[in-house]
GROMACS .gro file of C-alpha atoms in nm:
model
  216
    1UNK     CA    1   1.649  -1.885  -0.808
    2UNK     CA    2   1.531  -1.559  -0.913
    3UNK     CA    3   1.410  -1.265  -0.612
    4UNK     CA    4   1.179  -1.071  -0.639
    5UNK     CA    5   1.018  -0.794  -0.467
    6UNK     CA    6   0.613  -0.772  -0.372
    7UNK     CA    7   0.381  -0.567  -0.671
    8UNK     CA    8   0.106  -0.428  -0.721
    9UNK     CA    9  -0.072  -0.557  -1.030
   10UNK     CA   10   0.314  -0.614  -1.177
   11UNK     CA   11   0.393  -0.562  -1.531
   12UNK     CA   12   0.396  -0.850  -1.781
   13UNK     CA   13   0.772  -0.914  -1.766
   14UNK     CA   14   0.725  -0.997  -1.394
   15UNK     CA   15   0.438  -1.230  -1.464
   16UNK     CA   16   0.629  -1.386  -1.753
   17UNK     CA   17   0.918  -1.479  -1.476
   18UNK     CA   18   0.640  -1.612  -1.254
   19UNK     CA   19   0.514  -1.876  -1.543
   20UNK     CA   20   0.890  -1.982  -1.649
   21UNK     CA   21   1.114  -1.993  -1.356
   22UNK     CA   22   1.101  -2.343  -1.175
   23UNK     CA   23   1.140  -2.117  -0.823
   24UNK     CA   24   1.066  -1.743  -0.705
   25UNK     CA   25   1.194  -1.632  -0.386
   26UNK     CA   26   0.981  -1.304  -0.306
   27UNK     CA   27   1.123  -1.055  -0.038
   28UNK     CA   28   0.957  -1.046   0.268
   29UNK     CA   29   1.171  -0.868   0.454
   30UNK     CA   30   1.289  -0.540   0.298
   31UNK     CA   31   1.246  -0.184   0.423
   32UNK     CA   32   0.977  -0.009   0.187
   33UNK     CA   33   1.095   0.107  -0.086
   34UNK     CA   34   0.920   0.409  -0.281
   35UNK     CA   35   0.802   0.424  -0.653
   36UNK     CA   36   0.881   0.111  -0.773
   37UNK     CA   37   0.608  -0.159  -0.850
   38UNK     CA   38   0.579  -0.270  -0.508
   39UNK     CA   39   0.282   0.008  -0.452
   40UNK     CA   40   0.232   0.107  -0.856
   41UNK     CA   41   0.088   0.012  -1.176
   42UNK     CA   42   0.113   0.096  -1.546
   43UNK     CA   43  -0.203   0.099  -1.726
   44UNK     CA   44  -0.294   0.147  -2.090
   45UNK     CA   45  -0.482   0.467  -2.207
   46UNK     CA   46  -0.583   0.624  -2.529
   47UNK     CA   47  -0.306   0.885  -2.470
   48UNK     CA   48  -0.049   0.597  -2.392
   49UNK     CA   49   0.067   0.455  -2.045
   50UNK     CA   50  -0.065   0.589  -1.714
   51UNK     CA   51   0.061   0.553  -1.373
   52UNK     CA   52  -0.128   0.461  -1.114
   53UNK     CA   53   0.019   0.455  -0.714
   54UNK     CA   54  -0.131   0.298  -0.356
   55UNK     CA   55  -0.127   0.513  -0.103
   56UNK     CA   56   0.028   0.426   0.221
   57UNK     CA   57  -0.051   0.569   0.537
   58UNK     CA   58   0.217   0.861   0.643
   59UNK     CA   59   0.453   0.832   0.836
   60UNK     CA   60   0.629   0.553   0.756
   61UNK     CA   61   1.048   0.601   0.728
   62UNK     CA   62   1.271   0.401   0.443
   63UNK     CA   63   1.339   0.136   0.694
   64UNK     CA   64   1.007   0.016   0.776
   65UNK     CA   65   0.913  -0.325   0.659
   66UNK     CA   66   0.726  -0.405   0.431
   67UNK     CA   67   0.489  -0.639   0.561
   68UNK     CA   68   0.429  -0.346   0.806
   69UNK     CA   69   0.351  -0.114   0.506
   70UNK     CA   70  -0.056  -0.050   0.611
   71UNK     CA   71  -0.268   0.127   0.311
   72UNK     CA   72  -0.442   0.458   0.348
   73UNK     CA   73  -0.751   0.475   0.413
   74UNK     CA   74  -0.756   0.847   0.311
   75UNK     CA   75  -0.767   1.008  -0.079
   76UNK     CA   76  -0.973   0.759  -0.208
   77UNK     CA   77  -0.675   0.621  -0.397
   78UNK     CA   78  -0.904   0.285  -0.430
   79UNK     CA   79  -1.168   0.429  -0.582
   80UNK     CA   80  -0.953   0.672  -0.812
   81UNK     CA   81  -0.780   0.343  -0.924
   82UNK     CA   82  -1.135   0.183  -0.995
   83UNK     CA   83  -1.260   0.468  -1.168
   84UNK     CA   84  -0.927   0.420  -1.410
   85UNK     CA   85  -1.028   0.061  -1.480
   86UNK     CA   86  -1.349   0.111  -1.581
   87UNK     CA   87  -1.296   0.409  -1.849
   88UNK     CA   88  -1.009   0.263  -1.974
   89UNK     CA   89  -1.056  -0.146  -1.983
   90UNK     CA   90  -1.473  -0.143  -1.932
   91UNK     CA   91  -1.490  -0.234  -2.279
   92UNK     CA   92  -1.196  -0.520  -2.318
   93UNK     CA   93  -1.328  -0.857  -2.352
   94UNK     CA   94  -1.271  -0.988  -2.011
   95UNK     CA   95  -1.340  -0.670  -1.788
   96UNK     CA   96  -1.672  -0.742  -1.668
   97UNK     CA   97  -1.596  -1.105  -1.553
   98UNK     CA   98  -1.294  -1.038  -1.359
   99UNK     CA   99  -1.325  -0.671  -1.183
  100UNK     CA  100  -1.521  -0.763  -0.913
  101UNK     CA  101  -1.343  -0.997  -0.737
  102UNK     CA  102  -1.014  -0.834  -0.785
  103UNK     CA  103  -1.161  -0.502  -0.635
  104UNK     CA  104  -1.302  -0.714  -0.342
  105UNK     CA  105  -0.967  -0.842  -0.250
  106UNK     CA  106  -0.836  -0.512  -0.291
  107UNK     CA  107  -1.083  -0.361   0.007
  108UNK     CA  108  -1.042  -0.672   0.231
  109UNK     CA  109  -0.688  -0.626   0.328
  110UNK     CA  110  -0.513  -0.319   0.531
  111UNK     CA  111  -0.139  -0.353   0.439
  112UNK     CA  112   0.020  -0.332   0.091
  113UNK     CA  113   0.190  -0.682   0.103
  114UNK     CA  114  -0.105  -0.892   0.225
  115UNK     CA  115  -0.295  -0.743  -0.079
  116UNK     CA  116  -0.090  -0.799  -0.324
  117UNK     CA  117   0.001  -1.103  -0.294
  118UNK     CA  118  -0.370  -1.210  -0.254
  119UNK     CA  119  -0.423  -1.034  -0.553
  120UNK     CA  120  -0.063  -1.217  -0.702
  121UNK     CA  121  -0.257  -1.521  -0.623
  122UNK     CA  122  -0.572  -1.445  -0.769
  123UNK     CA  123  -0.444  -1.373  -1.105
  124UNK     CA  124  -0.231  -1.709  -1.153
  125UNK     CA  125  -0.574  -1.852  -1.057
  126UNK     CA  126  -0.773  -1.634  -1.330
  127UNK     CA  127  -0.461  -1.727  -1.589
  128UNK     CA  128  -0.416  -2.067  -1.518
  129UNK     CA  129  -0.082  -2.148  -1.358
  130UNK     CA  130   0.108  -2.189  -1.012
  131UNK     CA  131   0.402  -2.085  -0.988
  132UNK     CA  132   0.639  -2.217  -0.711
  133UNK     CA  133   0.680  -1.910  -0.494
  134UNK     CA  134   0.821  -1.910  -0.141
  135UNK     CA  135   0.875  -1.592   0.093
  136UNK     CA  136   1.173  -1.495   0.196
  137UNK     CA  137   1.260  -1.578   0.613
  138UNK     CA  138   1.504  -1.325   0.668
  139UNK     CA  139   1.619  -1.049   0.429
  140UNK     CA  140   1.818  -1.160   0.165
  141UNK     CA  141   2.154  -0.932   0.124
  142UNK     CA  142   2.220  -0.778  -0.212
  143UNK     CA  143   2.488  -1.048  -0.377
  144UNK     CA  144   2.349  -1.327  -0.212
  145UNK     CA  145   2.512  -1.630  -0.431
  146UNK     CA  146   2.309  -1.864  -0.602
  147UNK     CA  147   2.008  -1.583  -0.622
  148UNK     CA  148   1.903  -1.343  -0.960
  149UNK     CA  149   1.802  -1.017  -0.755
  150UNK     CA  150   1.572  -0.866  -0.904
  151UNK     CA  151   1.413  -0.658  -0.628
  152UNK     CA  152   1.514  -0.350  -0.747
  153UNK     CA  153   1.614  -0.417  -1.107
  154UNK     CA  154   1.279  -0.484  -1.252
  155UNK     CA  155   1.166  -0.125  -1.213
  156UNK     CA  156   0.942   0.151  -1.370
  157UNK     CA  157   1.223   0.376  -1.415
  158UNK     CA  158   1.449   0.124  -1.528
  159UNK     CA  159   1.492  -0.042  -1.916
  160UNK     CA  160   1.365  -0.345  -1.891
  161UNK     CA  161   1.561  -0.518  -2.178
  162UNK     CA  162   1.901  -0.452  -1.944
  163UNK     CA  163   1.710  -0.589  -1.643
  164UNK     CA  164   1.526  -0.841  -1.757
  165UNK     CA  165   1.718  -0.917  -2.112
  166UNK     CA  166   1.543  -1.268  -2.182
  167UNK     CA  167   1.192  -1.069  -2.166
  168UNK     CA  168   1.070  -1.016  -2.532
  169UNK     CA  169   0.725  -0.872  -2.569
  170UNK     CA  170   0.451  -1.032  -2.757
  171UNK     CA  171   0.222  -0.818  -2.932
  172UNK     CA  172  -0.118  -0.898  -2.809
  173UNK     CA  173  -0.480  -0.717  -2.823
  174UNK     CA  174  -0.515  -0.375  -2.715
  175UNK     CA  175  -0.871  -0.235  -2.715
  176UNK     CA  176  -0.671   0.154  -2.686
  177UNK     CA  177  -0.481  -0.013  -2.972
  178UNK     CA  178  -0.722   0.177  -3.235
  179UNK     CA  179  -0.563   0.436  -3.133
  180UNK     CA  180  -0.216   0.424  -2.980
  181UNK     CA  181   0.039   0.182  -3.075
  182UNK     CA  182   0.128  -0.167  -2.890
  183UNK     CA  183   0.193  -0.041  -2.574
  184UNK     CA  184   0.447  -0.325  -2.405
  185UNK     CA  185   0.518  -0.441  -2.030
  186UNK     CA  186   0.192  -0.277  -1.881
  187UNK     CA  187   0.016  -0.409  -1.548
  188UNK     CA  188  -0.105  -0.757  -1.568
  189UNK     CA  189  -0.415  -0.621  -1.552
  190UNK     CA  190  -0.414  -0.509  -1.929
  191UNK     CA  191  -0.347  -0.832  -2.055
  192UNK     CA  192  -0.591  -1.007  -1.839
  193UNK     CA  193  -0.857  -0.777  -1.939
  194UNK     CA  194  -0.789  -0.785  -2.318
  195UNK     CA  195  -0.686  -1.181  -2.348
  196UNK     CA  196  -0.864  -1.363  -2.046
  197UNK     CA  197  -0.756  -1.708  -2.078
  198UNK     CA  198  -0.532  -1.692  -2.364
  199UNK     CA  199  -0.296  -1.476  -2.138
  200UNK     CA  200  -0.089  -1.781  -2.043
  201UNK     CA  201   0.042  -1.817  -2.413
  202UNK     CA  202   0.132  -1.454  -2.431
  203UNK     CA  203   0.348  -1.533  -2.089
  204UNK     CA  204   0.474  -1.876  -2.257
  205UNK     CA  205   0.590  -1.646  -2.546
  206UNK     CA  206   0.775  -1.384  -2.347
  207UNK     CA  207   1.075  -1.547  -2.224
  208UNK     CA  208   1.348  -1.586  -2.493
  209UNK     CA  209   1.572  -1.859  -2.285
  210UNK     CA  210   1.842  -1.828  -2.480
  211UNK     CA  211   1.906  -1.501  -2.477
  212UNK     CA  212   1.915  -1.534  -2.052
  213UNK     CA  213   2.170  -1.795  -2.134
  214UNK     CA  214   2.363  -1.534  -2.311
  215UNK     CA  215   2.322  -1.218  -2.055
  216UNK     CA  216   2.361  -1.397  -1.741
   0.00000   0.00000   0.00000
């Protein structure tokens, strides 16, 4: 069983996990935890990657939960966020038939959790799988037997070929790709936008099994 924490628009690896592990556990129960992909995004640019953060409301300490984690409704992060989406994916293939809903679930909800995983949702729907995902009931302590935590492993500031070693990316279409080189492991959203449907192969593709066999 592999654990994982909540995300905002998660990176590819994350997804790939989603299509190819027969059960996700996903935290439901942990304090908030700061830049990591459980309020931020990586998006694709002309000048390379670009981060892109929620904001949360202020006040919050390290151990509140986060299903209590409400977002801001001050700095118009939302419609900074939309404004990034637009100049840098309005002309991928598959921008104009997706962005609306996705930024209608995004205003709909108040805390960071019940977003994304509506969003989480959403884009299985849009790519064509379920995966079998349960919440957690209590919170799961670090070294937890029988569980691959990944709650804090699979992280921006963290190589993802250590944490997640079986996760080999697949070259795909980049519009910015005229002018930067294959940028791997963005947001989700990059791949929907560029690859619409056929974004379930590139997940098929991006698991290496054997090489999990080897690093586990």
């Amino acid at each position: 069983m592999v654990l994982l924490s909540t995300a905002y628009f998660a990176p590819v690896a994350y997804y790939s996990l989603l299509f190819h592990e027969p059960e996700i556990l996903i935290e439901a129960h942990e304090n908030y935890n700061k830049q990591s992909y459980r309020n931020r995004m990586s998006i694709g640019t002309d000048q390379g990657p670009l981060s892109l953060s929620v904001n949360v409301e202020k006040g919050y300490s390290v151990k509140c939960p986060i299903s209590e984690i409400r977002l801001s409704g001050h700095g118009d992060w939302l419609h900074q966020h939309e404004i990034a989406l637009m100049s840098n994916y309005g002309n991928t293939p598959f921008y104009d038939y997706y962005i609306d809903d996705i930024i209608k679930i995004m205003m709909s909800e108040d805390t960071l959790f019940a977003m994304n995983e509506r969003l989480r949702q959403h884009i299985c729907t849009l790519i064509g799988f379920q995966p079998q995902v349960k919440f957690t009931s209590e919170y799961v302590p670090v070294g937890q037997e029988g569980v691959r935590d990944l709650r804090n492993t699979l992280h921006p500031k963290k190589d993802i070929s250590i944490s997640v070693p079986e996760f080999v990316p697949v070259p795909y279409y980049q519009v910015v790709g005229q002018k930067y080189p294959f940028m791997p492991n963005l947001s989700i959203l990059d791949l929907l936008f560029n690859m619409g449907p056929e974004s379930i192969f590139v997940l098929r593709d991006s698991i290496n099994n054997k090489k999990k066999v080897n690093n586990d």
